[in-house]
mmCIF file of C-alpha atoms in Angstrom:
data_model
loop_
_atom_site.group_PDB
_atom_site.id
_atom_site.type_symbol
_atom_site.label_atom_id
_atom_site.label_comp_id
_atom_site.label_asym_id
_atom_site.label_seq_id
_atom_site.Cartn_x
_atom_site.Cartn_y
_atom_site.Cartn_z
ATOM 1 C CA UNK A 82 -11.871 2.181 -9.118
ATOM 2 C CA UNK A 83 -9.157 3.966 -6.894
ATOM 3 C CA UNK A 84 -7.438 2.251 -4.906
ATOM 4 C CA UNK A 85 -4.217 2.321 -2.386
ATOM 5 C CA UNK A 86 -1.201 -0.466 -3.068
ATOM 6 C CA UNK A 87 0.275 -1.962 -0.258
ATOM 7 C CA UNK A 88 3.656 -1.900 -0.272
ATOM 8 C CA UNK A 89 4.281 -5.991 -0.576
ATOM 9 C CA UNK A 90 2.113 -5.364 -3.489
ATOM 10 C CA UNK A 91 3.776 -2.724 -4.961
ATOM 11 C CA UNK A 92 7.479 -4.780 -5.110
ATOM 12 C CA UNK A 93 5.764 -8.412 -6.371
ATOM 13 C CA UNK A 94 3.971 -6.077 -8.966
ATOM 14 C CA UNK A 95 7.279 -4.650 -10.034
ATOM 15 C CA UNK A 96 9.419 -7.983 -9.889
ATOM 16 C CA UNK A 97 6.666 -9.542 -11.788
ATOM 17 C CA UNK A 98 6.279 -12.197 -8.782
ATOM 18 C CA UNK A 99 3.949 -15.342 -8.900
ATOM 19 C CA UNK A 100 3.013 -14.380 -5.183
ATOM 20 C CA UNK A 101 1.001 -11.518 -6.945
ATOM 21 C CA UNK A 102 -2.981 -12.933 -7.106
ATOM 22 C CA UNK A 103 -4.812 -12.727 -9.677
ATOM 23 C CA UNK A 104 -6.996 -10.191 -8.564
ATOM 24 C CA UNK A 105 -4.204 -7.829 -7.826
ATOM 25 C CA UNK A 106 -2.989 -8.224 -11.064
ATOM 26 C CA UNK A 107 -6.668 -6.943 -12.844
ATOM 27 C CA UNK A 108 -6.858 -3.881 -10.850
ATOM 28 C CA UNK A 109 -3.386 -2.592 -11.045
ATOM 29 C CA UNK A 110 -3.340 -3.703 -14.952
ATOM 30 C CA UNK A 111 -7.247 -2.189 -15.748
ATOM 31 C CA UNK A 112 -6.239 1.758 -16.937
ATOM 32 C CA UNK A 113 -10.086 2.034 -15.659
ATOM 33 C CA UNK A 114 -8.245 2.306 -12.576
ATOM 34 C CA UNK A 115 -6.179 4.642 -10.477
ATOM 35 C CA UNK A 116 -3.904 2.772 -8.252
ATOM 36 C CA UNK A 117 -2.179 5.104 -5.742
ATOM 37 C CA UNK A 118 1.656 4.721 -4.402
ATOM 38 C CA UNK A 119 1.622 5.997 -0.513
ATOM 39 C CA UNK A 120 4.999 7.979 0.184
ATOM 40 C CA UNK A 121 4.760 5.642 3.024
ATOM 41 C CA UNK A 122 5.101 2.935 1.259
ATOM 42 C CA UNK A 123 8.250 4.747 -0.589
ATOM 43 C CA UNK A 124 10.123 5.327 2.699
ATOM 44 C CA UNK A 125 8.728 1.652 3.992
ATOM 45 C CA UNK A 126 11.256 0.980 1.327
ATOM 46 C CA UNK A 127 13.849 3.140 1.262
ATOM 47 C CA UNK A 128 14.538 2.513 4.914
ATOM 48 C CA UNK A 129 14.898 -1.110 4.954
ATOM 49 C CA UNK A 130 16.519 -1.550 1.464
ATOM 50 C CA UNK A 131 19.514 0.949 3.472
ATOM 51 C CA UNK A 132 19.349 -1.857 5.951
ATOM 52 C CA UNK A 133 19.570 -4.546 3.694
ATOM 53 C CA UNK A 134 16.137 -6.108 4.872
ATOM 54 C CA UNK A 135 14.991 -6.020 1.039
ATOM 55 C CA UNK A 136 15.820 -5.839 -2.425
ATOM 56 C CA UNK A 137 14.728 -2.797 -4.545
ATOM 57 C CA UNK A 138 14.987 -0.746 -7.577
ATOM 58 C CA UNK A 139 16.688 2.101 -7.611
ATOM 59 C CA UNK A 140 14.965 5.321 -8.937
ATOM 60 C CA UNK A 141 11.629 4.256 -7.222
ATOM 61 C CA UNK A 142 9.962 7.338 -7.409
ATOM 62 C CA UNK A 143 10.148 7.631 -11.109
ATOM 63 C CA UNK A 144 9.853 3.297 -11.833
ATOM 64 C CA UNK A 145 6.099 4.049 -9.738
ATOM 65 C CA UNK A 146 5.687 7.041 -12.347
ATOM 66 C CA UNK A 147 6.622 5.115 -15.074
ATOM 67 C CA UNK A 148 3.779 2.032 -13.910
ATOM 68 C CA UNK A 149 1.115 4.740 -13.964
ATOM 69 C CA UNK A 150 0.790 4.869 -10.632
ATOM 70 C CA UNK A 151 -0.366 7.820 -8.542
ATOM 71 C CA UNK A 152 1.596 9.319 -5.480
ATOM 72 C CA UNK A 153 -0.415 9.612 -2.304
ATOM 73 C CA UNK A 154 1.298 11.903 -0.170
ATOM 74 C CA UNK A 155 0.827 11.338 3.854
ATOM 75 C CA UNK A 156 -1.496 14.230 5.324
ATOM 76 C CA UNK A 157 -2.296 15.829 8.717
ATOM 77 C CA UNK A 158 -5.446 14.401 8.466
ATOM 78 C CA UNK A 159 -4.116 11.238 7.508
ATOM 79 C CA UNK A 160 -1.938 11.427 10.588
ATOM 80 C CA UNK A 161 -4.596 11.827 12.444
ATOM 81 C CA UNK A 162 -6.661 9.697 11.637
ATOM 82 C CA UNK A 163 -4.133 6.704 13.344
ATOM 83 C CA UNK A 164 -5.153 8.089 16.957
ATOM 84 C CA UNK A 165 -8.756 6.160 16.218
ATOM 85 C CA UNK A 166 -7.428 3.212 15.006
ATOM 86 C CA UNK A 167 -7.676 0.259 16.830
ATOM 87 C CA UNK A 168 -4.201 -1.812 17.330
ATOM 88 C CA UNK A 169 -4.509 -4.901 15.177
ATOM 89 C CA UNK A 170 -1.927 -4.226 13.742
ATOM 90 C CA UNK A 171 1.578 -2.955 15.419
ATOM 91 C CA UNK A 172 3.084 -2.349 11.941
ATOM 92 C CA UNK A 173 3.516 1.539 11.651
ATOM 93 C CA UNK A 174 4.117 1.414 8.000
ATOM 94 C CA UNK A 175 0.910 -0.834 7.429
ATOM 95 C CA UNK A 176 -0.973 1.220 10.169
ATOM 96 C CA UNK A 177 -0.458 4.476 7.830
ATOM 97 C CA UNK A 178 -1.662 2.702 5.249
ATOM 98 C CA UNK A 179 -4.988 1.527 6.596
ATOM 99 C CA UNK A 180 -5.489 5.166 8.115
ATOM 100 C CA UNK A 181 -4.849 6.467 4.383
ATOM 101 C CA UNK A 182 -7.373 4.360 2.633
ATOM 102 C CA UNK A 183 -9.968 4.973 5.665
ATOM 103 C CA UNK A 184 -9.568 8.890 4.941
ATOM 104 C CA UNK A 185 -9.138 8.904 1.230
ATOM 105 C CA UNK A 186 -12.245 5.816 1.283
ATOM 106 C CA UNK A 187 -9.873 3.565 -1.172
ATOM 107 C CA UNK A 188 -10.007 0.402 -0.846
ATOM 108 C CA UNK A 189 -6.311 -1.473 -0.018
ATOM 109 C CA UNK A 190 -4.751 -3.923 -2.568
ATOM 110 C CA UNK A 191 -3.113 -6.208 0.382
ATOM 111 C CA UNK A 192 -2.415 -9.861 0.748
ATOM 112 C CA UNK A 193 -1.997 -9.288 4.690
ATOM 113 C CA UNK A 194 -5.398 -10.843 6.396
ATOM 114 C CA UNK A 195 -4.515 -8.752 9.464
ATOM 115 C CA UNK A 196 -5.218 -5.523 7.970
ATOM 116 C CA UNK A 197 -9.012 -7.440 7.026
ATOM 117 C CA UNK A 198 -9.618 -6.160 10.615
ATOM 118 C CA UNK A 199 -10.091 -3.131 10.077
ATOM 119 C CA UNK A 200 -13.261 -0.745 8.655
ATOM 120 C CA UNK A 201 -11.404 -1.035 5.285
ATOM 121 C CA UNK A 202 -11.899 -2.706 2.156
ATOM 122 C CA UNK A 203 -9.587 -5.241 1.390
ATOM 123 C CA UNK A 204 -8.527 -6.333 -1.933
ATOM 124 C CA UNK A 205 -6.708 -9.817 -1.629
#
């Protein structure tokens, strides 16, 4: 499987949180797998650890390297793709996301049921 990591994900993967389900836990943990990191979800982040919103490790870029993650890099065409996408959802950060997986065809790894409304496959 390849899939895309939300970025709530991501951090209660990394922090080893009990909020992390079970399921989650399989697919990130299975080396079967390639999980992607979004460099949105990097700069979801970065920007709101500088304001203090959340808590995260430093070095990020090479702590996703070291969990075997892949980097997904943000596209034109993943750009794009957020024009057809309907607003469920006013999150930009989460938004990006949903138009990555739709393009790329990866399912999400997400606990957020909002993002269930779109044409992507959810992972809860």
């Amino acid at each position: 499987m390849r899939a895309l990591i939300d970025t709530h994900v991501l951090l209660w993967w990394l922090s080893d949180d009990k909020r992390l389900s079970p399921r989650h836990r399989t697919v990130i943990a299975d080396s079967d797998n390639e999980v992607f990191v979004s460099a949105v979800t990097v700069a979801e982040i970065s920007i709101k650890a500088s304001l203090g919103k959340l808590t995260a490790p430093g070095g990020l870029v090479q702590t996703i390297a070291h969990e075997g993650f892949s980097a997904l890099p943000l596209t034109a065409d993943h750009a794009e793709a957020l024009r057809e996408l309907p607003w469920h959802h006013r999150d930009p950060f989460d938004r990006m996301l949903v138009a990555q997986a739709s393009v790329e065809q990866f399912p999400l790894l997400s606990s957020d049921a909002r993002l269930g409304q779109y044409a992507v496959e959810i992972v809860a």
